[in-house]
C-alpha cells in the first residue's frame, strides 16, 4: 500500500468519526487517573500491558507512524470479512483491524514521523509532559532515536522507561529478535508440551505475548508506585523469556532439586495427571461435532458419585475399577468406557449433571460458547461492548476481577489513525492550528 492510499483510507475513516463528542478526550476516572504515558508499544506484549493501565484511567497516548503502519492495524481479524493470518487485505483501511481495536481501546492515538526533526521534537515534548515512556520495539530502535534511559533523563529526571522485549536488553542474546512462539520455545514451554512419546508441540498462538504483558503491567505499576514514594524514576526491563520460565512450575523445581529431565517416557502426560492420583482424568467426547467434556475424579467417594450420576452401568462395579490404584492401572479401558457414556450427551448437560453430583467436570468451551452461552461469564459481565466509527459495535474481554470501590473506565474504542493529533499536539503541547496543518501537509504528523 502506498502512503497516499493510507492517507485516503485514513481520511475517510476519520471523517466517519468527526463530530462524535463521545470520542473527544475527557478526564479519566479510576485508580490510575492522572497517570500519563507516551506509548510506543505496538504488538501484544507491550500493547496489552499499557491497555490494562488505560482501562483503569491512565492517559495512554499511542505513538504511530502513518508511513509504517503498526502490524495489528494490518492483520486480520476484520469484522464481517473472514480471513486467516497470511491472507491479509492487501489494501486495508488502517482503522478496521480488529486486533488493533482490541489492543488499543481506551487509548489516545497520534501519528508522528520520528525521522523528521520536527516530529522528534514533538515526541520529546510529549515525553516531558507524560513522564512515562513504554516500548516493545526490536532491539536498537530506541537507541537509533537517541531515546535510551540516560537520554530520557535529560528530558525529565524522574522519567520511567519501561522496555518490553523477548530476551531482555542485557546479555549475549539481547539483540535477538523474537515473537511469541520463539519465546515459548526458548523458555522451555514448548519442550514440555504435547503428547506422551511425541515430539514437542507448539501452542498454535503467541500466548506469551499476552502472559508477558501482565508482567510488564506489574513492572510499570511498581515503578509508578516507587516514584510516588521517592520521587525517583527508573528503567524497567522485562524479558518475555524469563516470564515464560516462571510458567514451568513444578517441572522446573523437579529439575533444579532432582536433576530430573523435563521430558521422559511418561512425561508430558497429555490429558492424564501426574500427581495427585486421579482416574478417570481426561477429556471425553460429547454429542456433536468436535465437542468434548473434561472429567476429573480424585477419590473413591467421587467415583461413587460419578457412578450414581451415570445410573450405575454394570461395568462400573467391576473390581478393576473399584479403587484409584485399580482405575489407574486400567486407565485405557476406563477412558474408553467413560467416552462411550459421554459421547451421546450434551457437554453442558454433562457438566451440570456431574457438578451437581459433586464430581469435577467442565464443558470444553470454544470462543462462541464463552460469548453466547456461558451463564457464569454473562453474569460476571466479562465481555463489554464499545462502538467504533469503522468497525461498528464490538465486544471486548474485560479485566478478570472486580473491585469494591472502582471499575474500569471503558470510554472509547481504539483511536483512528492520528485521531488525537489535534488534541495532543494542539491542546496539550500548544501548537496552533496553522502549524498543525503545515506539519500534516508535510507528513510530519
Short mmCIF file of C-alpha atoms in Angstrom, two decimals:
data_model
loop_
_atom_site.label_atom_id
_atom_site.label_comp_id
_atom_site.label_asym_id
_atom_site.label_seq_id
_atom_site.Cartn_x
_atom_site.Cartn_y
_atom_site.Cartn_z
CA UNK A 1 0.00 0.00 0.00
CA UNK A 2 1.26 3.48 -0.79
CA UNK A 3 1.37 6.37 1.63
CA UNK A 4 -1.34 8.15 -0.37
CA UNK A 5 -3.62 5.13 -0.14
CA UNK A 6 -3.15 5.06 3.63
CA UNK A 7 -3.89 8.75 3.76
CA UNK A 8 -7.04 8.38 1.66
CA UNK A 9 -8.31 5.46 3.70
CA UNK A 10 -7.48 7.26 6.92
CA UNK A 11 -9.16 10.48 5.84
CA UNK A 12 -12.34 8.56 5.01
CA UNK A 13 -12.24 6.73 8.33
CA UNK A 14 -11.53 9.82 10.40
CA UNK A 15 -14.38 11.66 8.73
CA UNK A 16 -16.71 8.90 9.89
CA UNK A 17 -15.84 9.85 13.47
CA UNK A 18 -15.92 13.63 13.05
CA UNK A 19 -18.41 15.41 15.28
CA UNK A 20 -18.82 12.49 17.65
CA UNK A 21 -18.37 14.18 21.03
CA UNK A 22 -18.27 10.80 22.78
CA UNK A 23 -14.85 10.21 21.21
CA UNK A 24 -13.38 13.51 22.36
CA UNK A 25 -10.72 13.05 25.09
CA UNK A 26 -12.06 13.76 28.56
CA UNK A 27 -10.76 13.48 32.14
CA UNK A 28 -10.39 9.83 33.03
CA UNK A 29 -11.69 8.05 36.09
CA UNK A 30 -10.26 5.15 38.06
CA UNK A 31 -7.25 4.40 40.27
CA UNK A 32 -4.75 5.44 37.56
CA UNK A 33 -6.42 8.74 36.59
CA UNK A 34 -3.67 11.36 36.22
CA UNK A 35 -1.03 8.85 35.04
CA UNK A 36 0.23 9.78 31.55
CA UNK A 37 2.16 7.51 29.23
CA UNK A 38 3.93 8.18 25.93
CA UNK A 39 3.37 4.74 24.43
CA UNK A 40 5.48 3.35 21.57
CA UNK A 41 4.16 -0.22 22.13
CA UNK A 42 2.63 -1.96 19.14
CA UNK A 43 2.43 -5.81 19.41
CA UNK A 44 0.65 -7.65 22.21
CA UNK A 45 3.45 -7.97 24.76
CA UNK A 46 3.55 -4.19 25.04
CA UNK A 47 0.15 -3.08 23.79
CA UNK A 48 -1.76 -5.38 26.16
CA UNK A 49 0.41 -4.16 29.06
CA UNK A 50 -0.42 -0.49 28.51
CA UNK A 51 -4.05 -1.37 27.72
CA UNK A 52 -4.50 -2.56 31.28
CA UNK A 53 -3.38 0.83 32.57
CA UNK A 54 -5.61 2.62 30.06
CA UNK A 55 -8.58 0.52 31.21
CA UNK A 56 -8.14 1.87 34.74
CA UNK A 57 -7.84 5.55 33.93
CA UNK A 58 -4.31 6.24 32.68
CA UNK A 59 -3.95 8.57 29.67
CA UNK A 60 -2.04 6.27 27.32
CA UNK A 61 -1.04 8.21 24.19
CA UNK A 62 -0.18 5.71 21.49
CA UNK A 63 2.51 6.94 19.08
CA UNK A 64 2.39 5.65 15.50
CA UNK A 65 3.93 6.43 12.14
CA UNK A 66 1.40 6.61 9.31
CA UNK A 67 4.20 5.80 6.83
CA UNK A 68 4.75 2.42 8.50
CA UNK A 69 1.53 1.09 9.97
CA UNK A 70 1.55 -0.97 13.14
CA UNK A 71 1.15 -4.64 12.25
CA UNK A 72 -2.04 -5.06 14.36
CA UNK A 73 -3.71 -2.44 12.14
CA UNK A 74 -2.97 -4.63 9.09
CA UNK A 75 -3.57 -8.12 10.42
CA UNK A 76 -6.91 -9.87 10.36
CA UNK A 77 -9.32 -10.16 12.11
CA UNK A 78 -11.64 -7.87 10.11
CA UNK A 79 -15.29 -7.73 11.18
CA UNK A 80 -17.52 -9.34 8.57
CA UNK A 81 -14.55 -10.35 6.40
CA UNK A 82 -13.24 -13.76 7.47
CA UNK A 83 -9.56 -14.20 6.64
CA UNK A 84 -6.62 -16.15 8.03
CA UNK A 85 -3.25 -14.77 9.05
CA UNK A 86 -1.15 -14.53 5.90
CA UNK A 87 -4.25 -13.64 3.89
CA UNK A 88 -4.45 -10.01 4.89
CA UNK A 89 -6.35 -7.45 2.87
CA UNK A 90 -3.57 -6.01 0.62
CA UNK A 91 -5.21 -2.58 0.73
CA UNK A 92 -6.68 -2.38 4.23
CA UNK A 93 -8.41 0.53 5.85
CA UNK A 94 -5.93 1.01 8.73
CA UNK A 95 -8.85 1.53 11.09
CA UNK A 96 -10.65 -1.76 10.50
CA UNK A 97 -8.13 -4.11 12.17
CA UNK A 98 -9.88 -5.98 14.97
CA UNK A 99 -6.63 -6.86 16.71
CA UNK A 100 -5.60 -3.21 16.90
CA UNK A 101 -9.05 -2.28 18.17
CA UNK A 102 -8.69 -4.87 20.92
CA UNK A 103 -5.15 -3.86 21.91
CA UNK A 104 -5.76 -0.11 21.89
CA UNK A 105 -9.17 0.52 23.45
CA UNK A 106 -9.29 3.41 25.92
CA UNK A 107 -6.05 4.87 24.45
CA UNK A 108 -5.42 8.10 22.57
CA UNK A 109 -3.65 7.93 19.21
CA UNK A 110 -1.22 10.25 17.44
CA UNK A 111 0.95 9.90 14.35
CA UNK A 112 4.46 11.30 14.01
CA UNK A 113 7.45 10.72 11.76
CA UNK A 114 10.44 10.23 14.07
CA UNK A 115 12.82 10.59 11.12
CA UNK A 116 11.85 14.26 10.80
CA UNK A 117 13.49 16.53 13.41
CA UNK A 118 10.17 18.34 13.89
CA UNK A 119 8.50 15.02 14.69
CA UNK A 120 11.16 14.07 17.18
CA UNK A 121 10.84 17.49 18.81
CA UNK A 122 7.11 16.89 19.34
CA UNK A 123 7.79 13.48 20.89
CA UNK A 124 10.42 14.90 23.24
CA UNK A 125 7.85 17.46 24.45
CA UNK A 126 5.29 14.69 24.87
CA UNK A 127 7.75 12.64 26.95
CA UNK A 128 8.36 15.67 29.17
CA UNK A 129 4.59 16.09 29.53
CA UNK A 130 3.93 12.42 30.36
CA UNK A 131 6.97 11.32 32.35
CA UNK A 132 6.48 7.66 31.43
CA UNK A 133 7.70 6.04 28.20
CA UNK A 134 6.89 2.49 27.06
CA UNK A 135 8.16 0.50 24.09
CA UNK A 136 8.45 -3.03 22.71
CA UNK A 137 10.41 -2.48 19.50
CA UNK A 138 13.05 -4.79 18.14
CA UNK A 139 16.44 -4.16 19.80
CA UNK A 140 18.13 -0.95 18.70
CA UNK A 141 15.17 1.21 17.67
CA UNK A 142 15.12 3.46 20.74
CA UNK A 143 18.92 3.64 20.61
CA UNK A 144 18.71 4.81 16.96
CA UNK A 145 16.37 7.60 18.05
CA UNK A 146 18.69 8.56 20.94
CA UNK A 147 15.92 7.75 23.40
CA UNK A 148 17.75 5.49 25.84
CA UNK A 149 17.19 5.88 29.58
CA UNK A 150 20.09 8.37 30.02
CA UNK A 151 18.71 10.34 27.05
CA UNK A 152 15.23 10.36 28.56
CA UNK A 153 16.58 11.57 31.92
CA UNK A 154 17.97 14.58 30.10
CA UNK A 155 14.36 15.33 29.11
CA UNK A 156 12.85 14.64 32.53
CA UNK A 157 14.88 13.48 35.53
CA UNK A 158 12.11 11.40 37.13
CA UNK A 159 11.14 9.61 33.91
CA UNK A 160 10.02 5.97 33.97
CA UNK A 161 11.19 3.99 30.95
CA UNK A 162 9.53 0.58 30.54
CA UNK A 163 11.07 -1.72 27.94
CA UNK A 164 9.40 -4.98 26.93
CA UNK A 165 11.30 -7.47 24.79
CA UNK A 166 11.81 -11.17 24.14
CA UNK A 167 15.25 -11.64 25.67
CA UNK A 168 15.69 -8.51 27.78
CA UNK A 169 18.02 -5.60 27.00
CA UNK A 170 21.21 -7.05 28.51
CA UNK A 171 23.14 -10.28 27.99
CA UNK A 172 24.66 -12.02 24.96
CA UNK A 173 21.29 -12.61 23.26
CA UNK A 174 19.75 -9.21 23.95
CA UNK A 175 19.92 -8.37 20.25
CA UNK A 176 18.00 -11.49 19.16
CA UNK A 177 14.63 -10.93 17.53
CA UNK A 178 11.59 -12.77 18.87
CA UNK A 179 7.85 -13.23 18.84
CA UNK A 180 5.52 -15.37 20.94
CA UNK A 181 6.38 -18.88 19.62
CA UNK A 182 10.12 -18.09 19.86
CA UNK A 183 9.67 -17.06 23.47
CA UNK A 184 7.66 -20.22 24.17
CA UNK A 185 10.42 -22.36 22.66
CA UNK A 186 13.38 -20.71 24.40
CA UNK A 187 11.70 -20.57 27.80
CA UNK A 188 11.14 -24.35 27.82
CA UNK A 189 7.36 -24.27 27.46
CA UNK A 190 7.23 -25.92 24.02
CA UNK A 191 9.59 -28.69 25.18
CA UNK A 192 7.18 -29.69 27.94
CA UNK A 193 4.09 -29.52 25.73
CA UNK A 194 2.49 -32.26 23.66
CA UNK A 195 1.51 -35.89 24.00
CA UNK A 196 3.50 -38.74 25.62
CA UNK A 197 6.11 -40.18 23.30
CA UNK A 198 5.62 -37.46 20.69
CA UNK A 199 7.71 -34.51 19.58
CA UNK A 200 7.37 -31.17 21.42
CA UNK A 201 4.24 -29.33 20.42
CA UNK A 202 3.72 -25.70 19.52
CA UNK A 203 0.85 -23.86 21.16
CA UNK A 204 -0.74 -22.51 17.99
CA UNK A 205 -0.82 -18.93 19.26
CA UNK A 206 1.53 -16.37 20.76
CA UNK A 207 0.26 -16.91 24.29
CA UNK A 208 3.46 -15.49 25.78
CA UNK A 209 2.66 -12.14 24.19
CA UNK A 210 -0.32 -11.86 26.49
CA UNK A 211 1.23 -13.56 29.52
CA UNK A 212 4.42 -11.48 29.49
CA UNK A 213 2.27 -8.38 29.05
CA UNK A 214 0.92 -8.75 32.58
CA UNK A 215 4.45 -8.83 33.99
CA UNK A 216 5.06 -5.65 32.03
CA UNK A 217 1.95 -4.11 33.57
CA UNK A 218 3.13 -5.12 37.03
CA UNK A 219 6.60 -3.66 36.37
CA UNK A 220 5.07 -0.37 35.26
CA UNK A 221 2.79 -0.17 38.29
CA UNK A 222 5.70 -0.91 40.65
CA UNK A 223 7.77 1.84 39.03
CA UNK A 224 4.89 4.32 39.29
CA UNK A 225 4.40 3.45 42.96
CA UNK A 226 8.12 3.82 43.66
CA UNK A 227 8.10 7.25 42.05
CA UNK A 228 5.12 8.26 44.19
CA UNK A 229 7.10 7.27 47.31
CA UNK A 230 10.56 8.57 46.39
CA UNK A 231 10.12 10.99 43.51
CA UNK A 232 12.60 8.94 41.51
CA UNK A 233 12.04 7.35 38.11
CA UNK A 234 13.60 4.14 36.88
CA UNK A 235 14.17 1.90 33.88
CA UNK A 236 12.11 -1.30 33.73
CA UNK A 237 13.45 -4.09 31.50
CA UNK A 238 11.10 -7.11 31.27
CA UNK A 239 12.13 -10.27 29.41
CA UNK A 240 9.29 -12.38 28.00
CA UNK A 241 11.58 -15.45 28.03
CA UNK A 242 12.07 -15.06 31.78
CA UNK A 243 8.30 -14.64 32.20
CA UNK A 244 7.88 -17.96 30.37
CA UNK A 245 10.35 -19.72 32.69
CA UNK A 246 8.06 -18.87 35.58
CA UNK A 247 5.31 -20.93 33.94
CA UNK A 248 7.31 -24.19 34.02
CA UNK A 249 6.13 -24.63 37.59
CA UNK A 250 6.84 -27.87 39.42
CA UNK A 251 8.71 -29.35 36.46
CA UNK A 252 11.37 -26.65 36.81
CA UNK A 253 11.58 -27.32 40.55
CA UNK A 254 11.99 -31.06 39.88
CA UNK A 255 14.88 -30.32 37.53
CA UNK A 256 16.53 -27.92 39.98
CA UNK A 257 16.39 -30.20 43.04
CA UNK A 258 16.45 -33.68 41.46
CA UNK A 259 18.18 -33.09 38.13
CA UNK A 260 15.24 -34.98 36.57
CA UNK A 261 14.77 -34.22 32.87
CA UNK A 262 11.66 -32.33 31.88
CA UNK A 263 10.87 -34.76 29.09
CA UNK A 264 10.86 -38.53 29.60
CA UNK A 265 8.93 -41.63 28.57
CA UNK A 266 5.94 -40.82 30.80
CA UNK A 267 6.06 -37.02 30.57
CA UNK A 268 4.38 -34.85 29.38
CA UNK A 269 1.26 -36.71 30.43
CA UNK A 270 -1.25 -35.48 27.89
CA UNK A 271 -4.69 -35.44 29.49
CA UNK A 272 -3.64 -37.60 32.43
CA UNK A 273 -2.42 -36.21 35.73
CA UNK A 274 0.99 -36.97 37.25
CA UNK A 275 0.05 -36.00 40.81
CA UNK A 276 -2.17 -36.38 42.78
CA UNK A 277 -3.65 -39.66 41.58
CA UNK A 278 -6.88 -39.25 39.66
CA UNK A 279 -8.90 -41.60 37.46
CA UNK A 280 -10.80 -41.01 35.33
CA UNK A 281 -8.94 -37.84 34.40
CA UNK A 282 -9.21 -36.63 30.85
CA UNK A 283 -11.22 -35.05 28.07
CA UNK A 284 -14.02 -37.17 26.65
CA UNK A 285 -16.21 -36.90 23.54
CA UNK A 286 -19.66 -35.31 23.76
CA UNK A 287 -22.63 -35.05 21.41
CA UNK A 288 -21.99 -33.01 18.28
CA UNK A 289 -19.05 -32.35 16.01
CA UNK A 290 -15.77 -31.81 17.88
CA UNK A 291 -17.48 -31.40 21.25
CA UNK A 292 -15.79 -32.51 24.47
CA UNK A 293 -16.17 -32.59 28.22
CA UNK A 294 -13.44 -32.75 30.89
CA UNK A 295 -13.90 -35.04 33.91
CA UNK A 296 -11.61 -35.49 36.92
CA UNK A 297 -12.17 -37.97 39.77
CA UNK A 298 -9.75 -37.75 42.72
CA UNK A 299 -11.28 -40.07 45.34
CA UNK A 300 -13.34 -43.22 45.70
CA UNK A 301 -16.23 -41.12 47.05
CA UNK A 302 -16.17 -39.06 43.85
CA UNK A 303 -16.06 -42.28 41.85
CA UNK A 304 -19.22 -43.45 43.62
CA UNK A 305 -20.85 -40.09 42.86
CA UNK A 306 -19.90 -40.45 39.21
CA UNK A 307 -21.33 -43.96 39.11
CA UNK A 308 -24.63 -42.74 40.56
CA UNK A 309 -24.79 -39.85 38.07
CA UNK A 310 -24.19 -42.34 35.27
CA UNK A 311 -27.04 -44.59 36.58
CA UNK A 312 -24.59 -47.25 37.73
CA UNK A 313 -23.79 -49.07 34.49
CA UNK A 314 -22.73 -52.65 35.24
CA UNK A 315 -19.10 -52.21 34.14
CA UNK A 316 -18.51 -49.57 36.87
CA UNK A 317 -18.98 -52.30 39.53
CA UNK A 318 -16.06 -54.36 38.21
CA UNK A 319 -13.25 -54.90 40.72
CA UNK A 320 -10.67 -53.43 38.33
CA UNK A 321 -12.35 -50.03 38.72
CA UNK A 322 -13.05 -50.21 42.47
CA UNK A 323 -10.10 -48.12 43.75
CA UNK A 324 -7.92 -45.32 42.41
CA UNK A 325 -4.85 -47.60 42.01
CA UNK A 326 -7.02 -50.13 40.16
CA UNK A 327 -8.54 -47.47 37.91
CA UNK A 328 -5.12 -46.01 37.13
CA UNK A 329 -3.85 -49.50 36.23
CA UNK A 330 -6.77 -49.83 33.81
CA UNK A 331 -6.98 -46.24 32.55
CA UNK A 332 -7.08 -47.09 28.86
CA UNK A 333 -10.23 -49.18 29.20
CA UNK A 334 -11.69 -46.80 31.79
CA UNK A 335 -11.30 -43.83 29.42
CA UNK A 336 -12.91 -45.87 26.63
CA UNK A 337 -15.93 -46.66 28.84
CA UNK A 338 -16.35 -43.10 30.04
CA UNK A 339 -16.16 -41.89 26.44
CA UNK A 340 -18.87 -44.34 25.40
CA UNK A 341 -21.12 -42.90 28.12
CA UNK A 342 -20.41 -39.23 27.37
CA UNK A 343 -20.41 -39.41 23.57
CA UNK A 344 -24.15 -39.02 23.10
CA UNK A 345 -24.66 -36.34 25.76
CA UNK A 346 -24.50 -32.56 25.52
CA UNK A 347 -21.28 -31.29 27.08
CA UNK A 348 -23.03 -28.63 29.14
CA UNK A 349 -25.62 -31.14 30.38
CA UNK A 350 -22.79 -33.46 31.48
CA UNK A 351 -21.06 -30.58 33.25
CA UNK A 352 -24.22 -29.64 35.12
CA UNK A 353 -25.11 -33.25 35.97
CA UNK A 354 -21.68 -34.11 37.36
CA UNK A 355 -21.06 -30.81 39.16
CA UNK A 356 -24.42 -31.20 40.92
CA UNK A 357 -23.31 -34.71 41.95
CA UNK A 358 -20.03 -33.40 43.39
CA UNK A 359 -17.79 -34.52 40.53
CA UNK A 360 -15.35 -32.06 38.95
CA UNK A 361 -16.36 -31.67 35.31
CA UNK A 362 -16.45 -28.93 32.69
CA UNK A 363 -17.61 -28.45 29.12
CA UNK A 364 -14.64 -27.84 26.79
CA UNK A 365 -15.83 -24.48 25.52
CA UNK A 366 -14.88 -22.63 22.39
CA UNK A 367 -14.93 -18.85 21.96
CA UNK A 368 -18.53 -18.84 20.78
CA UNK A 369 -19.62 -20.78 23.88
CA UNK A 370 -17.95 -18.14 26.07
CA UNK A 371 -19.55 -15.19 24.30
CA UNK A 372 -23.05 -16.54 23.66
CA UNK A 373 -23.85 -19.35 26.06
CA UNK A 374 -21.85 -19.32 29.29
CA UNK A 375 -24.16 -18.07 32.10
CA UNK A 376 -21.31 -17.52 34.56
CA UNK A 377 -19.34 -15.32 32.14
CA UNK A 378 -22.54 -13.43 31.28
CA UNK A 379 -23.36 -12.78 34.93
CA UNK A 380 -19.83 -11.58 35.65
CA UNK A 381 -20.00 -9.15 32.75
CA UNK A 382 -16.69 -10.35 31.33
CA UNK A 383 -17.49 -9.04 27.84
CA UNK A 384 -18.47 -5.43 27.22
CA UNK A 385 -19.32 -3.51 24.06
CA UNK A 386 -17.76 -0.41 22.54
CA UNK A 387 -18.77 1.26 19.30
CA UNK A 388 -16.21 2.17 16.62
CA UNK A 389 -16.64 4.56 13.67
CA UNK A 390 -15.39 1.98 11.15
CA UNK A 391 -15.83 -1.41 12.78
CA UNK A 392 -19.14 -0.67 14.48
CA UNK A 393 -20.15 -2.24 17.79
CA UNK A 394 -17.70 -4.87 19.02
CA UNK A 395 -17.28 -6.97 22.15
CA UNK A 396 -14.12 -6.89 24.27
CA UNK A 397 -12.89 -9.15 27.03
CA UNK A 398 -12.59 -7.17 30.25
CA UNK A 399 -10.38 -7.32 33.31
CA UNK A 400 -10.96 -10.67 35.09
CA UNK A 401 -11.56 -9.20 38.53
CA UNK A 402 -13.90 -6.90 40.41
CA UNK A 403 -13.12 -4.04 42.79
CA UNK A 404 -15.38 -2.86 45.57
CA UNK A 405 -14.69 0.83 45.05
CA UNK A 406 -13.72 1.31 41.40
CA UNK A 407 -14.30 -0.11 37.96
CA UNK A 408 -12.63 0.05 34.52
CA UNK A 409 -13.20 3.29 32.62
CA UNK A 410 -14.14 1.90 29.20
CA UNK A 411 -14.75 5.21 27.49
CA UNK A 412 -13.76 4.71 23.84
CA UNK A 413 -12.78 2.11 21.26
CA UNK A 414 -9.31 2.25 19.68
CA UNK A 415 -8.19 5.54 18.13
CA UNK A 416 -8.46 6.05 14.42
CA UNK A 417 -5.07 6.66 12.80
CA UNK A 418 -3.97 10.10 14.04
CA UNK A 419 -7.38 10.77 15.59
CA UNK A 420 -5.99 12.70 18.56
CA UNK A 421 -3.29 14.73 16.79
CA UNK A 422 -5.16 17.99 17.28
CA UNK A 423 -5.84 17.33 20.96
CA UNK A 424 -2.32 16.15 21.87
CA UNK A 425 -0.20 18.46 19.70
CA UNK A 426 -2.61 21.38 19.95
CA UNK A 427 -4.27 21.38 23.37
CA UNK A 428 -1.54 19.55 25.33
CA UNK A 429 1.62 20.77 23.57
CA UNK A 430 0.38 24.18 22.43
CA UNK A 431 0.83 24.08 18.65
CA UNK A 432 -1.61 26.31 16.78
CA UNK A 433 -3.91 25.16 14.01
CA UNK A 434 -1.78 26.62 11.19
CA UNK A 435 1.32 24.82 12.44
CA UNK A 436 -0.55 21.54 12.73
CA UNK A 437 -1.93 21.94 9.22
CA UNK A 438 1.57 22.52 7.85
CA UNK A 439 3.03 19.55 9.77
CA UNK A 440 0.21 17.37 8.48
CA UNK A 441 0.61 18.54 4.89
CA UNK A 442 4.34 17.79 5.03
CA UNK A 443 3.84 14.31 6.51
CA UNK A 444 5.39 15.04 9.90
CA UNK A 445 2.23 14.10 11.81
#
